[in-house]
Tab-separated table of N, CA and C in Angstrom:
chain	number	residue	atom	x	y	z
A	94	MET	N	-26.640	21.872	73.538
A	94	MET	CA	-26.377	22.902	72.815
A	94	MET	C	-25.390	22.900	71.485
A	95	THR	N	-26.027	23.347	70.395
A	95	THR	CA	-25.261	23.352	69.255
A	95	THR	C	-24.541	24.712	69.102
A	96	ARG	N	-23.243	24.460	68.618
A	96	ARG	CA	-22.266	25.341	68.401
A	96	ARG	C	-22.646	26.214	67.181
A	97	ARG	N	-22.809	27.387	67.156
A	97	ARG	CA	-22.782	28.298	65.492
A	97	ARG	C	-21.710	28.685	65.251
A	98	VAL	N	-21.353	28.202	63.910
A	98	VAL	CA	-19.841	28.593	63.242
A	98	VAL	C	-20.390	29.794	62.757
A	99	PRO	N	-19.576	31.085	62.923
A	99	PRO	CA	-19.799	32.284	61.935
A	99	PRO	C	-19.583	31.926	60.271
A	100	ALA	N	-20.312	32.752	59.724
A	100	ALA	CA	-20.301	32.614	58.144
A	100	ALA	C	-19.206	32.764	57.600
A	101	THR	N	-18.232	33.441	58.116
A	101	THR	CA	-17.117	33.923	57.398
A	101	THR	C	-16.106	32.685	57.620
A	102	ALA	N	-16.180	31.858	58.740
A	102	ALA	CA	-15.338	30.661	59.011
A	102	ALA	C	-16.003	30.008	57.893
A	103	ARG	N	-17.548	29.524	57.823
A	103	ARG	CA	-17.707	28.710	56.992
A	103	ARG	C	-17.190	28.951	55.671
A	104	ALA	N	-17.116	30.088	54.867
A	104	ALA	CA	-16.783	30.197	53.830
A	104	ALA	C	-15.221	30.033	53.427
A	105	THR	N	-14.232	30.096	54.477
A	105	THR	CA	-12.994	29.934	54.443
A	105	THR	C	-12.636	28.539	54.242
A	106	ARG	N	-13.711	27.908	54.943
A	106	ARG	CA	-13.713	26.236	54.972
A	106	ARG	C	-13.916	25.530	53.729
A	107	SER	N	-15.129	26.389	52.881
A	107	SER	CA	-15.395	25.589	51.895
A	107	SER	C	-14.653	25.878	50.757
A	108	SER	N	-13.839	27.083	50.672
A	108	SER	CA	-13.252	27.712	49.560
A	108	SER	C	-11.922	27.403	49.968
A	109	GLY	N	-11.569	26.539	50.791
A	109	GLY	CA	-10.067	26.014	50.884
A	109	GLY	C	-9.718	25.332	49.905
A	110	ARG	N	-10.524	24.545	49.093
A	110	ARG	CA	-10.212	23.477	48.024
A	110	ARG	C	-11.098	24.114	46.667
A	111	ARG	N	-10.192	24.433	45.884
A	111	ARG	CA	-10.827	25.283	44.605
A	111	ARG	C	-11.075	24.335	43.779
A	112	ALA	N	-12.263	24.580	43.102
A	112	ALA	CA	-12.593	23.887	41.426
A	112	ALA	C	-11.778	23.734	40.434
A	113	GLY	N	-11.426	22.628	39.904
A	113	GLY	CA	-10.590	22.657	38.782
A	113	GLY	C	-9.548	21.568	38.588
A	114	PHE	N	-8.791	21.323	37.736
A	114	PHE	CA	-7.816	20.738	37.549
A	114	PHE	C	-6.331	21.118	38.074
A	115	THR	N	-5.397	20.158	38.828
A	115	THR	CA	-4.201	20.408	39.050
A	115	THR	C	-3.268	20.628	37.965
A	116	LEU	N	-2.207	20.746	38.415
A	116	LEU	CA	-1.173	20.907	37.037
A	116	LEU	C	-0.721	19.000	37.035
A	117	VAL	N	-0.403	18.553	37.916
A	117	VAL	CA	-0.234	16.976	37.348
A	117	VAL	C	-1.455	16.314	36.651
A	118	GLU	N	-2.604	16.740	36.687
A	118	GLU	CA	-3.942	16.299	36.303
A	118	GLU	C	-3.812	16.689	34.588
A	119	THR	N	-3.431	17.852	34.446
A	119	THR	CA	-3.564	18.576	33.244
A	119	THR	C	-2.425	17.740	32.316
A	120	LEU	N	-1.176	17.601	32.968
A	120	LEU	CA	0.032	16.795	32.247
A	120	LEU	C	-0.262	15.792	31.967
A	121	VAL	N	-0.815	14.934	32.548
A	121	VAL	CA	-1.337	13.504	32.454
A	121	VAL	C	-2.219	13.624	31.152
A	122	ALA	N	-3.189	14.579	30.859
A	122	ALA	CA	-4.168	14.333	30.334
A	122	ALA	C	-3.253	14.815	29.013
A	123	LEU	N	-2.618	15.738	28.925
A	123	LEU	CA	-1.895	15.980	27.732
A	123	LEU	C	-1.146	15.043	27.410
A	124	ALA	N	-0.452	14.039	28.166
A	124	ALA	CA	0.374	13.113	27.372
A	124	ALA	C	-0.762	12.292	26.903
A	125	VAL	N	-1.583	11.733	27.249
A	125	VAL	CA	-2.504	10.700	26.961
A	125	VAL	C	-2.936	11.079	25.630
A	126	VAL	N	-3.507	12.425	25.272
A	126	VAL	CA	-3.621	13.010	24.089
A	126	VAL	C	-2.620	12.777	23.076
A	127	ALA	N	-1.243	13.411	23.611
A	127	ALA	CA	-0.148	12.942	22.629
A	127	ALA	C	0.089	11.780	22.368
A	128	VAL	N	0.015	10.654	23.378
A	128	VAL	CA	0.057	9.322	22.799
A	128	VAL	C	-1.075	8.937	21.845
A	129	ALA	N	-2.474	9.135	21.885
A	129	ALA	CA	-3.192	9.253	20.977
A	129	ALA	C	-2.784	9.657	19.657
A	130	LEU	N	-2.528	10.992	19.395
A	130	LEU	CA	-2.365	11.359	18.358
A	130	LEU	C	-1.138	11.117	17.369
A	131	THR	N	-0.112	10.354	18.310
A	131	THR	CA	0.704	9.774	17.808
A	131	THR	C	0.506	8.674	16.977
A	132	ALA	N	-0.398	7.841	17.477
A	132	ALA	CA	-0.910	6.583	17.124
A	132	ALA	C	-1.873	6.652	16.010
A	133	ALA	N	-2.379	7.663	16.046
A	133	ALA	CA	-3.322	7.815	14.372
A	133	ALA	C	-2.562	8.854	13.442
A	134	MET	N	-1.799	9.300	13.980
A	134	MET	CA	-0.772	9.857	12.576
A	134	MET	C	0.015	8.719	12.167
A	135	ARG	N	0.465	7.767	12.714
A	135	ARG	CA	1.126	6.645	12.342
A	135	ARG	C	0.327	5.834	11.757
A	136	ALA	N	-1.214	5.392	12.147
A	136	ALA	CA	-2.106	4.895	11.218
A	136	ALA	C	-2.427	5.254	9.676
A	137	LEU	N	-2.448	6.488	10.033
A	137	LEU	CA	-2.858	7.330	8.596
A	137	LEU	C	-1.578	7.448	7.784
A	138	ALA	N	-0.297	7.336	8.214
A	138	ALA	CA	0.804	7.447	7.513
A	138	ALA	C	1.117	6.027	6.635
A	139	GLN	N	0.531	5.091	7.459
A	139	GLN	CA	0.743	3.580	7.012
A	139	GLN	C	-0.378	3.152	5.632
A	140	ALA	N	-1.593	3.929	6.041
A	140	ALA	CA	-2.557	3.831	5.198
A	140	ALA	C	-2.346	4.479	3.762
A	141	ALA	N	-1.765	5.683	3.959
A	141	ALA	CA	-1.030	6.490	2.605
A	141	ALA	C	-0.166	5.684	1.997
A	142	GLU	N	0.755	5.053	2.579
A	142	GLU	CA	1.745	4.395	1.906
A	142	GLU	C	1.261	3.100	1.154
A	143	GLY	N	0.289	2.192	1.957
A	143	GLY	CA	-0.556	0.962	1.389
A	143	GLY	C	-1.107	1.644	-0.180
A	144	ALA	N	-1.611	2.930	0.129
A	144	ALA	CA	-2.296	3.176	-0.946
A	144	ALA	C	-1.519	3.290	-2.232
A	145	GLY	N	-0.534	4.104	-1.914
A	145	GLY	CA	0.614	4.115	-2.939
A	145	GLY	C	0.956	3.018	-3.692
A	146	THR	N	1.562	1.994	-2.813
A	146	THR	CA	2.087	0.595	-3.049
A	146	THR	C	0.627	-0.070	-3.772
A	147	LEU	N	-0.754	0.031	-3.551
A	147	LEU	CA	-1.589	-0.799	-4.215
A	147	LEU	C	-1.844	0.004	-5.964
A	148	LYS	N	-1.522	1.242	-5.872
A	148	LYS	CA	-1.552	1.916	-7.225
A	148	LYS	C	-0.650	1.324	-8.025
A	149	ALA	N	0.859	1.177	-7.367
A	149	ALA	CA	1.831	0.899	-8.444
A	149	ALA	C	1.598	-0.483	-8.861
A	150	ARG	N	1.288	-1.451	-7.823
A	150	ARG	CA	1.077	-2.600	-8.006
A	150	ARG	C	-0.033	-3.053	-8.945
A	151	THR	N	-1.334	-2.250	-9.234
A	151	THR	CA	-2.223	-2.395	-10.056
A	151	THR	C	-1.744	-2.070	-11.637
A	152	LEU	N	-1.269	-0.541	-11.644
A	152	LEU	CA	-0.546	-0.255	-12.866
A	152	LEU	C	0.383	-1.492	-13.330
A	153	ALA	N	1.354	-2.006	-12.690
A	153	ALA	CA	2.077	-2.884	-12.965
A	153	ALA	C	1.399	-3.941	-13.536
A	154	MET	N	0.281	-4.377	-12.846
A	154	MET	CA	-0.469	-5.716	-13.419
A	154	MET	C	-1.200	-5.165	-14.804
A	155	TRP	N	-1.166	-4.089	-15.049
A	155	TRP	CA	-1.809	-3.552	-16.191
A	155	TRP	C	-0.902	-3.480	-17.440
A	156	VAL	N	0.205	-3.494	-17.036
A	156	VAL	CA	1.527	-3.462	-17.953
A	156	VAL	C	1.685	-4.843	-17.963
A	157	ALA	N	1.729	-5.788	-17.480
A	157	ALA	CA	1.978	-7.329	-17.575
A	157	ALA	C	0.742	-7.668	-18.704
A	158	GLN	N	-0.412	-7.063	-18.266
A	158	GLN	CA	-1.685	-8.008	-19.259
A	158	GLN	C	-1.199	-7.284	-20.321
A	159	ASN	N	-0.942	-5.964	-20.679
A	159	ASN	CA	-0.633	-5.549	-22.059
A	159	ASN	C	0.332	-6.265	-22.766
A	160	ARG	N	1.215	-6.578	-22.163
A	160	ARG	CA	2.575	-7.379	-22.525
A	160	ARG	C	1.786	-8.844	-22.986
A	161	LEU	N	1.246	-9.475	-22.339
A	161	LEU	CA	0.510	-10.849	-22.630
A	161	LEU	C	-0.282	-10.535	-23.854
A	162	ALA	N	-1.230	-9.564	-23.869
A	162	ALA	CA	-2.309	-9.357	-24.784
A	162	ALA	C	-1.149	-9.124	-26.213
A	163	THR	N	-0.405	-8.321	-26.145
A	163	THR	CA	0.757	-8.178	-27.270
A	163	THR	C	1.229	-9.275	-28.181
A	164	VAL	N	1.770	-10.246	-26.795
A	164	VAL	CA	2.124	-11.491	-27.381
A	164	VAL	C	1.020	-12.453	-28.337
A	165	ARG	N	-0.163	-12.498	-27.696
A	165	ARG	CA	-1.218	-13.200	-28.016
A	165	ARG	C	-1.744	-12.797	-29.591
A	166	LEU	N	-1.645	-11.570	-29.551
A	166	LEU	CA	-2.016	-10.749	-30.859
A	166	LEU	C	-1.031	-11.091	-32.208
A	167	GLY	N	0.031	-11.343	-31.779
A	167	GLY	CA	1.217	-11.478	-32.676
A	167	GLY	C	0.790	-12.712	-33.922
A	168	ASP	N	1.322	-12.549	-34.916
A	168	ASP	CA	1.133	-13.147	-36.085
A	168	ASP	C	1.722	-14.583	-35.911
A	169	GLU	N	2.436	-14.882	-35.137
A	169	GLU	CA	3.036	-15.893	-35.073
A	169	GLU	C	3.648	-16.496	-33.870
A	170	LEU	N	3.979	-17.532	-33.374
A	170	LEU	CA	4.346	-18.098	-32.188
A	170	LEU	C	5.425	-17.593	-31.883
A	171	PRO	N	5.777	-16.719	-30.569
A	171	PRO	CA	6.591	-16.161	-29.818
A	171	PRO	C	8.046	-17.307	-29.812
A	172	ALA	N	9.263	-17.000	-30.217
A	172	ALA	CA	10.349	-17.950	-29.581
A	172	ALA	C	10.615	-17.831	-28.441
A	173	ALA	N	11.234	-19.218	-28.192
A	173	ALA	CA	11.523	-19.257	-26.643
A	173	ALA	C	12.706	-18.339	-26.547
A	174	GLY	N	12.923	-17.802	-25.184
A	174	GLY	CA	14.117	-16.974	-24.850
A	174	GLY	C	13.441	-15.781	-23.902
A	175	ARG	N	14.263	-14.742	-23.510
A	175	ARG	CA	13.793	-13.735	-22.619
A	175	ARG	C	14.217	-12.405	-23.308
A	176	ARG	N	13.000	-11.534	-22.952
A	176	ARG	CA	12.965	-10.314	-23.645
A	176	ARG	C	12.471	-8.984	-22.565
A	177	SER	N	13.181	-8.167	-22.845
A	177	SER	CA	12.881	-6.760	-21.527
A	177	SER	C	12.511	-5.779	-22.504
A	178	GLY	N	11.672	-4.856	-21.515
A	178	GLY	CA	11.367	-3.268	-22.294
A	178	GLY	C	10.852	-2.685	-21.166
A	179	ARG	N	10.408	-1.388	-21.647
A	179	ARG	CA	10.071	-0.487	-20.739
A	179	ARG	C	8.615	-0.046	-21.060
A	180	ALA	N	7.844	0.187	-20.038
A	180	ALA	CA	6.460	0.996	-20.485
A	180	ALA	C	6.039	1.726	-19.331
A	181	ALA	N	5.169	2.719	-19.755
A	181	ALA	CA	4.594	3.902	-18.834
A	181	ALA	C	3.120	3.445	-18.641
A	182	GLN	N	2.634	3.830	-17.528
A	182	GLN	CA	1.319	3.756	-16.925
A	182	GLN	C	1.053	4.521	-16.218
A	183	ALA	N	-0.033	5.767	-16.662
A	183	ALA	CA	-0.475	6.885	-15.451
A	183	ALA	C	0.828	7.619	-14.913
A	184	ASN	N	1.695	7.920	-16.104
A	184	ASN	CA	3.110	8.757	-15.792
A	184	ASN	C	3.682	7.911	-14.894
A	185	LEU	N	4.156	6.676	-14.620
A	185	LEU	CA	4.911	6.112	-14.036
A	185	LEU	C	5.660	4.977	-14.967
A	186	ASP	N	6.960	5.006	-14.804
A	186	ASP	CA	7.927	4.421	-15.504
A	186	ASP	C	8.101	2.840	-15.231
A	187	PHE	N	7.793	1.865	-15.916
A	187	PHE	CA	8.138	0.404	-15.550
A	187	PHE	C	8.822	-0.072	-16.334
A	188	VAL	N	9.533	-1.327	-16.180
A	188	VAL	CA	10.347	-2.066	-16.633
A	188	VAL	C	9.773	-3.481	-16.838
A	189	TRP	N	9.557	-4.442	-17.763
A	189	TRP	CA	9.255	-5.400	-17.973
A	189	TRP	C	10.061	-6.895	-18.350
A	190	THR	N	10.102	-7.814	-18.125
A	190	THR	CA	10.797	-8.661	-18.563
A	190	THR	C	9.932	-9.829	-18.851
A	191	GLU	N	9.933	-10.541	-20.198
A	191	GLU	CA	8.808	-11.137	-20.684
A	191	GLU	C	9.914	-12.612	-21.132
A	192	THR	N	9.201	-13.757	-20.299
A	192	THR	CA	10.233	-15.156	-20.704
A	192	THR	C	9.127	-15.916	-21.301
A	193	VAL	N	9.664	-16.635	-22.509
A	193	VAL	CA	8.863	-17.283	-23.320
A	193	VAL	C	9.387	-18.698	-23.160
A	194	GLY	N	8.859	-19.920	-22.938
A	194	GLY	CA	9.364	-21.116	-22.592
A	194	GLY	C	8.324	-22.159	-23.612
A	195	GLY	N	8.846	-23.257	-23.500
A	195	GLY	CA	8.002	-24.338	-24.440
A	195	GLY	C	7.074	-25.045	-23.067
A	196	THR	N	6.142	-25.611	-23.758
A	196	THR	CA	5.086	-26.723	-23.155
A	196	THR	C	5.238	-28.088	-23.596
A	197	PRO	N	4.418	-29.249	-23.205
A	197	PRO	CA	4.517	-30.360	-23.550
A	197	PRO	C	4.271	-30.462	-25.041
A	198	ASN	N	3.182	-29.471	-25.296
A	198	ASN	CA	2.359	-29.504	-26.344
A	198	ASN	C	3.113	-28.330	-27.446
A	199	PRO	N	3.736	-28.902	-28.453
A	199	PRO	CA	4.523	-27.844	-29.350
A	199	PRO	C	3.822	-26.772	-29.900
A	200	ALA	N	2.367	-26.967	-29.652
A	200	ALA	CA	1.385	-25.815	-30.696
A	200	ALA	C	1.514	-24.816	-29.663
A	201	PHE	N	1.950	-24.832	-28.159
A	201	PHE	CA	1.583	-23.759	-27.345
A	201	PHE	C	3.108	-23.060	-26.493
A	202	ARG	N	3.368	-21.994	-26.462
A	202	ARG	CA	4.280	-21.523	-25.515
A	202	ARG	C	3.648	-21.100	-24.305
A	203	ARG	N	4.489	-21.012	-23.036
A	203	ARG	CA	4.237	-20.319	-21.845
A	203	ARG	C	4.802	-19.077	-21.923
A	204	VAL	N	4.460	-17.795	-21.617
A	204	VAL	CA	4.770	-16.553	-21.427
A	204	VAL	C	4.603	-16.187	-19.865
A	205	ASP	N	5.799	-15.715	-19.248
A	205	ASP	CA	5.859	-15.111	-18.020
A	205	ASP	C	6.220	-13.636	-18.245
A	206	VAL	N	5.766	-12.813	-17.486
A	206	VAL	CA	5.712	-11.494	-17.617
A	206	VAL	C	6.069	-10.927	-16.316
A	207	GLU	N	6.980	-10.363	-15.883
A	207	GLU	CA	7.379	-9.627	-14.535
A	207	GLU	C	7.516	-8.029	-14.816
A	208	VAL	N	6.851	-7.534	-13.900
A	208	VAL	CA	6.861	-5.831	-13.959
A	208	VAL	C	7.546	-5.573	-12.578
A	209	ALA	N	8.282	-4.134	-12.718
A	209	ALA	CA	8.886	-3.686	-11.835
A	209	ALA	C	9.007	-2.199	-12.102
A	210	GLU	N	9.088	-1.444	-11.014
A	210	GLU	CA	9.139	0.263	-11.251
A	210	GLU	C	10.545	0.224	-11.718
A	211	SER	N	10.499	1.231	-12.769
A	211	SER	CA	12.229	1.213	-13.473
A	211	SER	C	13.273	2.076	-12.084
A	212	GLY	N	12.322	2.718	-11.269
A	212	GLY	CA	13.528	2.845	-10.068
A	212	GLY	C	14.308	1.757	-9.207
A	213	ALA	N	13.367	0.680	-9.385
A	213	ALA	CA	13.465	-0.373	-8.424
A	213	ALA	C	13.324	-1.771	-9.101
A	214	PRO	N	14.391	-1.819	-10.035
A	214	PRO	CA	13.956	-3.076	-10.830
A	214	PRO	C	14.217	-4.277	-10.486
A	215	ASP	N	14.704	-4.546	-9.142
A	215	ASP	CA	14.823	-5.913	-8.690
A	215	ASP	C	13.454	-6.262	-7.857
A	216	TYR	N	12.871	-5.080	-7.927
A	216	TYR	CA	11.341	-5.307	-6.670
A	216	TYR	C	10.508	-5.815	-7.592
A	217	VAL	N	9.809	-6.811	-7.993
A	217	VAL	CA	8.767	-7.306	-8.798
A	217	VAL	C	7.309	-6.888	-8.156
A	218	LEU	N	6.438	-6.078	-8.792
A	218	LEU	CA	5.635	-5.614	-8.632
A	218	LEU	C	4.507	-6.488	-9.117
A	219	ALA	N	4.456	-7.197	-10.013
A	219	ALA	CA	3.690	-7.839	-10.590
A	219	ALA	C	3.835	-9.015	-11.570
A	220	ARG	N	3.359	-10.289	-11.444
A	220	ARG	CA	3.927	-11.475	-12.311
A	220	ARG	C	2.786	-12.102	-13.291
A	221	LEU	N	3.027	-12.446	-14.002
A	221	LEU	CA	1.334	-12.742	-14.661
A	221	LEU	C	2.082	-14.425	-15.857
A	222	THR	N	1.399	-15.111	-15.772
A	222	THR	CA	1.845	-16.436	-16.590
A	222	THR	C	0.502	-16.427	-17.631
A	223	GLY	N	1.026	-16.417	-18.802
A	223	GLY	CA	-0.449	-16.907	-19.860
A	223	GLY	C	0.068	-17.980	-20.766
A	224	TYR	N	-0.451	-18.251	-21.531
A	224	TYR	CA	-0.067	-19.327	-22.921
A	224	TYR	C	-0.687	-18.893	-23.865
A	225	VAL	N	0.119	-19.126	-24.878
A	225	VAL	CA	-0.112	-18.879	-26.406
A	225	VAL	C	-0.336	-19.660	-27.470
A	226	ALA	N	-0.870	-19.803	-28.185
A	226	ALA	CA	-1.205	-21.084	-29.201
A	226	ALA	C	-0.604	-20.590	-30.589
A	227	ARG	N	-0.129	-21.600	-31.048
A	227	ARG	CA	0.198	-21.277	-32.537
A	227	ARG	C	-1.102	-20.852	-33.518
A	228	PRO	N	-0.968	-19.530	-34.244
A	228	PRO	CA	-2.068	-19.122	-35.155
A	228	PRO	C	-2.586	-20.110	-35.933
A	229	ALA	N	-3.989	-20.315	-36.252
A	229	ALA	CA	-4.231	-21.139	-36.991
A	229	ALA	C	-4.183	-20.888	-38.429
A	230	SER	N	-3.708	-21.953	-39.068
A	230	SER	CA	-3.513	-21.478	-40.685
A	230	SER	C	-4.744	-21.537	-41.435
A	231	PRO	N	-4.756	-20.481	-42.183
A	231	PRO	CA	-6.063	-20.245	-43.170
A	231	PRO	C	-6.286	-21.729	-44.220
């Protein structure tokens, strides 16, 4: 013989465990989400900082190229020595240092240009080396 359980007893047994998440499960899920969001924000900040540095380096290289082009367009061979100055590019101020040296061939000079931001002149953002020939005589 099978014994029948009254309907009210069945209802209390099945409803003894309610559906949903416990407090501990919810706190663990929130901790996992917090760690993931922190990592995502750190990655985003590094990407933004890298983009700013890349922009500054690109602009500094343009300043160096402009300096070398100016020397190449000169009417005479530049004198050996060291010169420095300031230049602006895209509303950023840069300082440049130009070092002119000799080469084994006296008709050429080596020109080294270093560019840094004016706020941090010891941190070189771009270096460029070029050679300038003595202008041809007419």
